[in-house]
Short mmCIF file of C-alpha atoms in Angstrom, two decimals:
data_model
loop_
_atom_site.label_atom_id
_atom_site.label_comp_id
_atom_site.label_asym_id
_atom_site.label_seq_id
_atom_site.Cartn_x
_atom_site.Cartn_y
_atom_site.Cartn_z
CA LEU Y 1 26.60 47.22 22.50
CA ASP Y 2 26.18 46.31 18.59
CA ALA Y 3 29.74 45.28 18.19
CA GLN Y 4 29.52 43.01 21.14
CA TYR Y 5 26.27 41.39 19.73
CA LEU Y 6 28.04 40.79 16.59
CA LYS Y 7 31.10 39.17 18.15
CA LEU Y 8 29.01 36.97 20.11
CA MET Y 9 27.04 35.94 17.16
CA ASN Y 10 30.23 35.12 15.11
CA LYS Y 11 31.53 32.94 17.89
CA ILE Y 12 28.31 31.14 17.80
CA ASN Y 13 28.44 30.65 14.18
CA GLN Y 14 31.90 29.39 14.19
CA LYS Y 15 31.22 26.80 16.76
CA LEU Y 16 27.82 25.30 15.00
CA PRO Y 17 28.48 23.09 11.82
CA ILE Y 18 26.49 25.25 9.41
CA GLU Y 19 26.72 24.48 5.70
CA THR Y 20 25.15 25.87 2.70
CA ARG Y 21 22.13 24.25 1.43
CA ARG Y 22 22.39 22.70 -1.93
CA PRO Y 23 19.16 22.51 -3.96
CA GLU Y 24 17.52 19.04 -3.92
CA GLU Y 25 16.53 16.98 -6.89
CA PRO Y 26 12.74 16.73 -7.37
CA GLN Y 27 11.48 13.29 -5.87
CA GLY Y 28 8.26 11.62 -4.84
CA ASN Y 29 6.43 8.59 -4.41
CA SER Y 30 2.76 7.19 -4.28
CA TYR Y 31 1.41 4.05 -3.28
CA ILE Y 32 -1.98 2.41 -3.31
CA LYS Y 33 -3.41 0.39 -0.29
CA TRP Y 34 -6.26 -1.77 -0.37
CA TYR Y 35 -7.72 -3.51 2.70
CA GLY Y 36 -4.57 -2.31 4.56
CA ASN Y 37 -2.16 -4.02 2.22
CA GLU Y 38 0.01 -1.95 -0.21
CA VAL Y 39 -0.84 -2.83 -3.43
CA ARG Y 40 1.28 -0.91 -5.72
CA PHE Y 41 4.26 1.54 -4.90
CA ASP Y 42 5.88 3.96 -7.41
CA GLN Y 43 8.82 6.15 -7.03
CA LEU Y 44 8.75 9.17 -9.18
CA LYS Y 45 11.99 9.87 -10.88
CA LYS Y 46 13.48 13.50 -11.60
CA GLU Y 47 12.97 13.01 -15.16
CA HIS Y 48 9.25 12.21 -14.84
CA ILE Y 49 8.72 15.19 -12.63
CA ARG Y 50 10.58 17.41 -14.76
CA HIS Y 51 8.63 16.23 -17.92
CA MET Y 52 5.36 16.68 -16.02
CA MET Y 53 6.25 20.20 -14.97
CA GLU Y 54 7.39 21.37 -18.49
CA GLN Y 55 4.86 19.57 -20.40
CA GLY Y 56 1.90 19.29 -17.99
CA LYS Y 57 1.43 15.80 -18.71
CA VAL Y 58 2.06 12.36 -17.26
CA PRO Y 59 4.76 10.41 -19.51
CA ILE Y 60 2.81 7.56 -20.90
CA SER Y 61 5.76 5.45 -22.17
CA SER Y 62 6.86 4.28 -18.83
CA LEU Y 63 3.45 3.15 -18.06
CA ALA Y 64 2.75 1.56 -21.39
CA ASP Y 65 6.04 -0.56 -20.93
CA GLN Y 66 4.81 -1.60 -17.37
CA LEU Y 67 1.61 -2.91 -18.88
CA ARG Y 68 3.26 -4.49 -21.79
CA LYS Y 69 5.54 -6.50 -19.29
CA GLY Y 70 2.89 -7.49 -16.86
CA LEU Y 71 1.79 -6.36 -13.55
CA ASP Y 72 1.31 -8.71 -10.63
CA LEU Y 73 -0.93 -8.18 -7.54
CA GLN Y 74 -1.18 -10.38 -4.34
CA MET Y 75 -3.48 -9.45 -1.54
CA ARG Y 76 -4.39 -11.13 1.45
CA LYS Y 77 -6.78 -10.09 4.26
CA ALA Y 78 -7.43 -11.76 7.72
CA THR Y 79 -10.32 -10.95 9.71
CA LYS Y 80 -12.39 -12.32 12.63
CA VAL Y 81 -15.94 -12.71 11.55
CA VAL Y 82 -17.56 -13.91 15.03
CA GLU Y 83 -16.55 -13.61 18.71
CA ALA Y 84 -19.35 -14.40 21.03
CA SER Y 85 -19.72 -15.85 24.55
CA ARG Y 86 -22.85 -16.68 26.29
CA ARG Y 87 -23.03 -17.68 30.19
CA ILE Y 88 -26.46 -19.23 31.03
CA PRO Y 89 -27.33 -20.07 34.84
CA THR Y 90 -28.63 -23.58 35.46
CA GLU Y 91 -30.69 -24.98 38.56
CA LEU Y 92 -27.59 -26.67 39.83
CA GLY Y 93 -25.83 -23.20 40.36
CA VAL Y 94 -22.98 -23.91 38.12
CA PRO Y 95 -23.30 -21.89 34.84
CA LEU Y 96 -23.08 -23.35 31.13
CA VAL Y 97 -20.73 -21.27 28.99
CA LEU Y 98 -21.22 -21.25 25.19
CA ASP Y 99 -18.11 -19.53 23.38
CA ILE Y 100 -17.91 -19.51 19.40
CA ASN Y 101 -14.87 -17.94 17.57
CA SER Y 102 -14.13 -17.79 13.86
CA ALA Y 103 -11.43 -16.25 11.67
CA LEU Y 104 -11.53 -15.68 7.81
CA LEU Y 105 -8.55 -15.48 5.56
CA MET Y 106 -8.82 -14.49 2.03
CA LYS Y 107 -6.21 -14.45 -0.48
CA SER Y 108 -6.33 -12.91 -4.07
CA ASP Y 109 -3.61 -13.35 -6.90
CA VAL Y 110 -4.12 -11.25 -9.99
CA SER Y 111 -1.75 -10.76 -12.79
CA GLY Y 112 -2.30 -9.10 -16.06
CA LYS Y 113 -0.61 -7.60 -19.26
CA MET Y 114 -2.22 -5.17 -21.70
CA GLU Y 115 -0.87 -4.71 -25.26
CA VAL Y 116 -1.96 -2.20 -27.96
CA ARG Y 117 -1.08 -2.05 -31.50
CA PRO Y 118 0.14 0.28 -32.86
CA ARG Y 119 1.72 1.27 -29.41
CA ILE Y 120 -0.36 3.81 -27.32
CA PRO Y 121 -0.62 6.97 -29.34
CA SER Y 122 1.50 10.09 -28.61
CA GLU Y 123 1.36 13.43 -30.15
CA ASP Y 124 3.50 12.66 -32.95
CA ARG Y 125 1.43 9.86 -33.97
CA SER Y 126 -2.16 11.09 -33.17
CA GLU Y 127 -3.49 10.08 -36.64
CA GLN Y 128 -2.71 6.16 -36.38
CA ASP Y 129 -5.81 4.29 -35.29
CA VAL Y 130 -5.63 1.66 -32.80
CA GLN Y 131 -6.02 -1.84 -34.45
CA ILE Y 132 -5.52 -4.27 -31.60
CA VAL Y 133 -6.23 -4.10 -27.85
CA LYS Y 134 -5.38 -7.23 -26.04
CA PHE Y 135 -5.88 -7.96 -22.38
CA ASP Y 136 -4.52 -11.04 -20.58
CA ILE Y 137 -5.69 -11.44 -17.06
CA ASN Y 138 -5.26 -14.35 -14.58
CA SER Y 139 -6.96 -14.58 -11.13
CA ASN Y 140 -6.93 -16.87 -8.25
CA GLN Y 141 -9.00 -16.39 -5.28
CA SER Y 142 -9.16 -18.58 -2.12
CA ALA Y 143 -10.68 -18.17 1.15
CA VAL Y 144 -10.47 -20.20 4.44
CA LEU Y 145 -12.99 -19.93 7.34
CA GLN Y 146 -12.13 -21.54 10.74
CA ILE Y 147 -15.14 -21.80 13.35
CA VAL Y 148 -14.46 -23.00 16.74
CA GLY Y 149 -17.39 -23.46 19.21
CA LYS Y 150 -16.99 -24.46 22.95
CA MET Y 151 -19.33 -25.37 25.69
CA SER Y 152 -18.22 -25.85 29.14
CA VAL Y 153 -19.44 -25.94 32.89
CA ASP Y 154 -17.67 -23.95 35.17
CA CYS Y 155 -17.58 -25.24 38.82
CA ARG Y 156 -15.14 -22.54 40.06
CA VAL Y 157 -12.75 -25.21 41.49
CA ALA Y 158 -13.02 -27.35 38.20
CA GLN Y 159 -14.00 -26.69 34.65
CA SER Y 160 -15.14 -29.26 32.20
CA GLY Y 161 -16.41 -29.15 28.57
CA VAL Y 162 -16.42 -29.95 24.76
CA ALA Y 163 -14.80 -28.05 22.18
#
């Protein structure tokens, strides 16, 4: 019984495309979302993950380089502020309908740079005092609000109104 079972298992193994798994490189990513928009996406490289595992610290040099070069951030958010409808009966028997709709679109553009002199301290330069910290931040915000109101009379066969 065991020999038949082993033969059957060997036949199944020969028919299936089975490969030995190679160890994967460590990888990861992170992202930050604000109002449903992706603000920042970072891919962690093998060297960064290995350094964090060995040292137990986040490598500051790459973050400092990104801040020195500058970061740009663009956000947009669209939302419906008001959506309302009111039907008012009249003595004539034809209802008066009042509708109001509005939409709001917001946009924000921010860019910034940061410079630290001497460069951000590390363990080999811990005695150095920071002499200059310089921030350059540019910001531009805008908003658009649209409101549409409509009043109409519904006579079932014909409809009339003002928007």
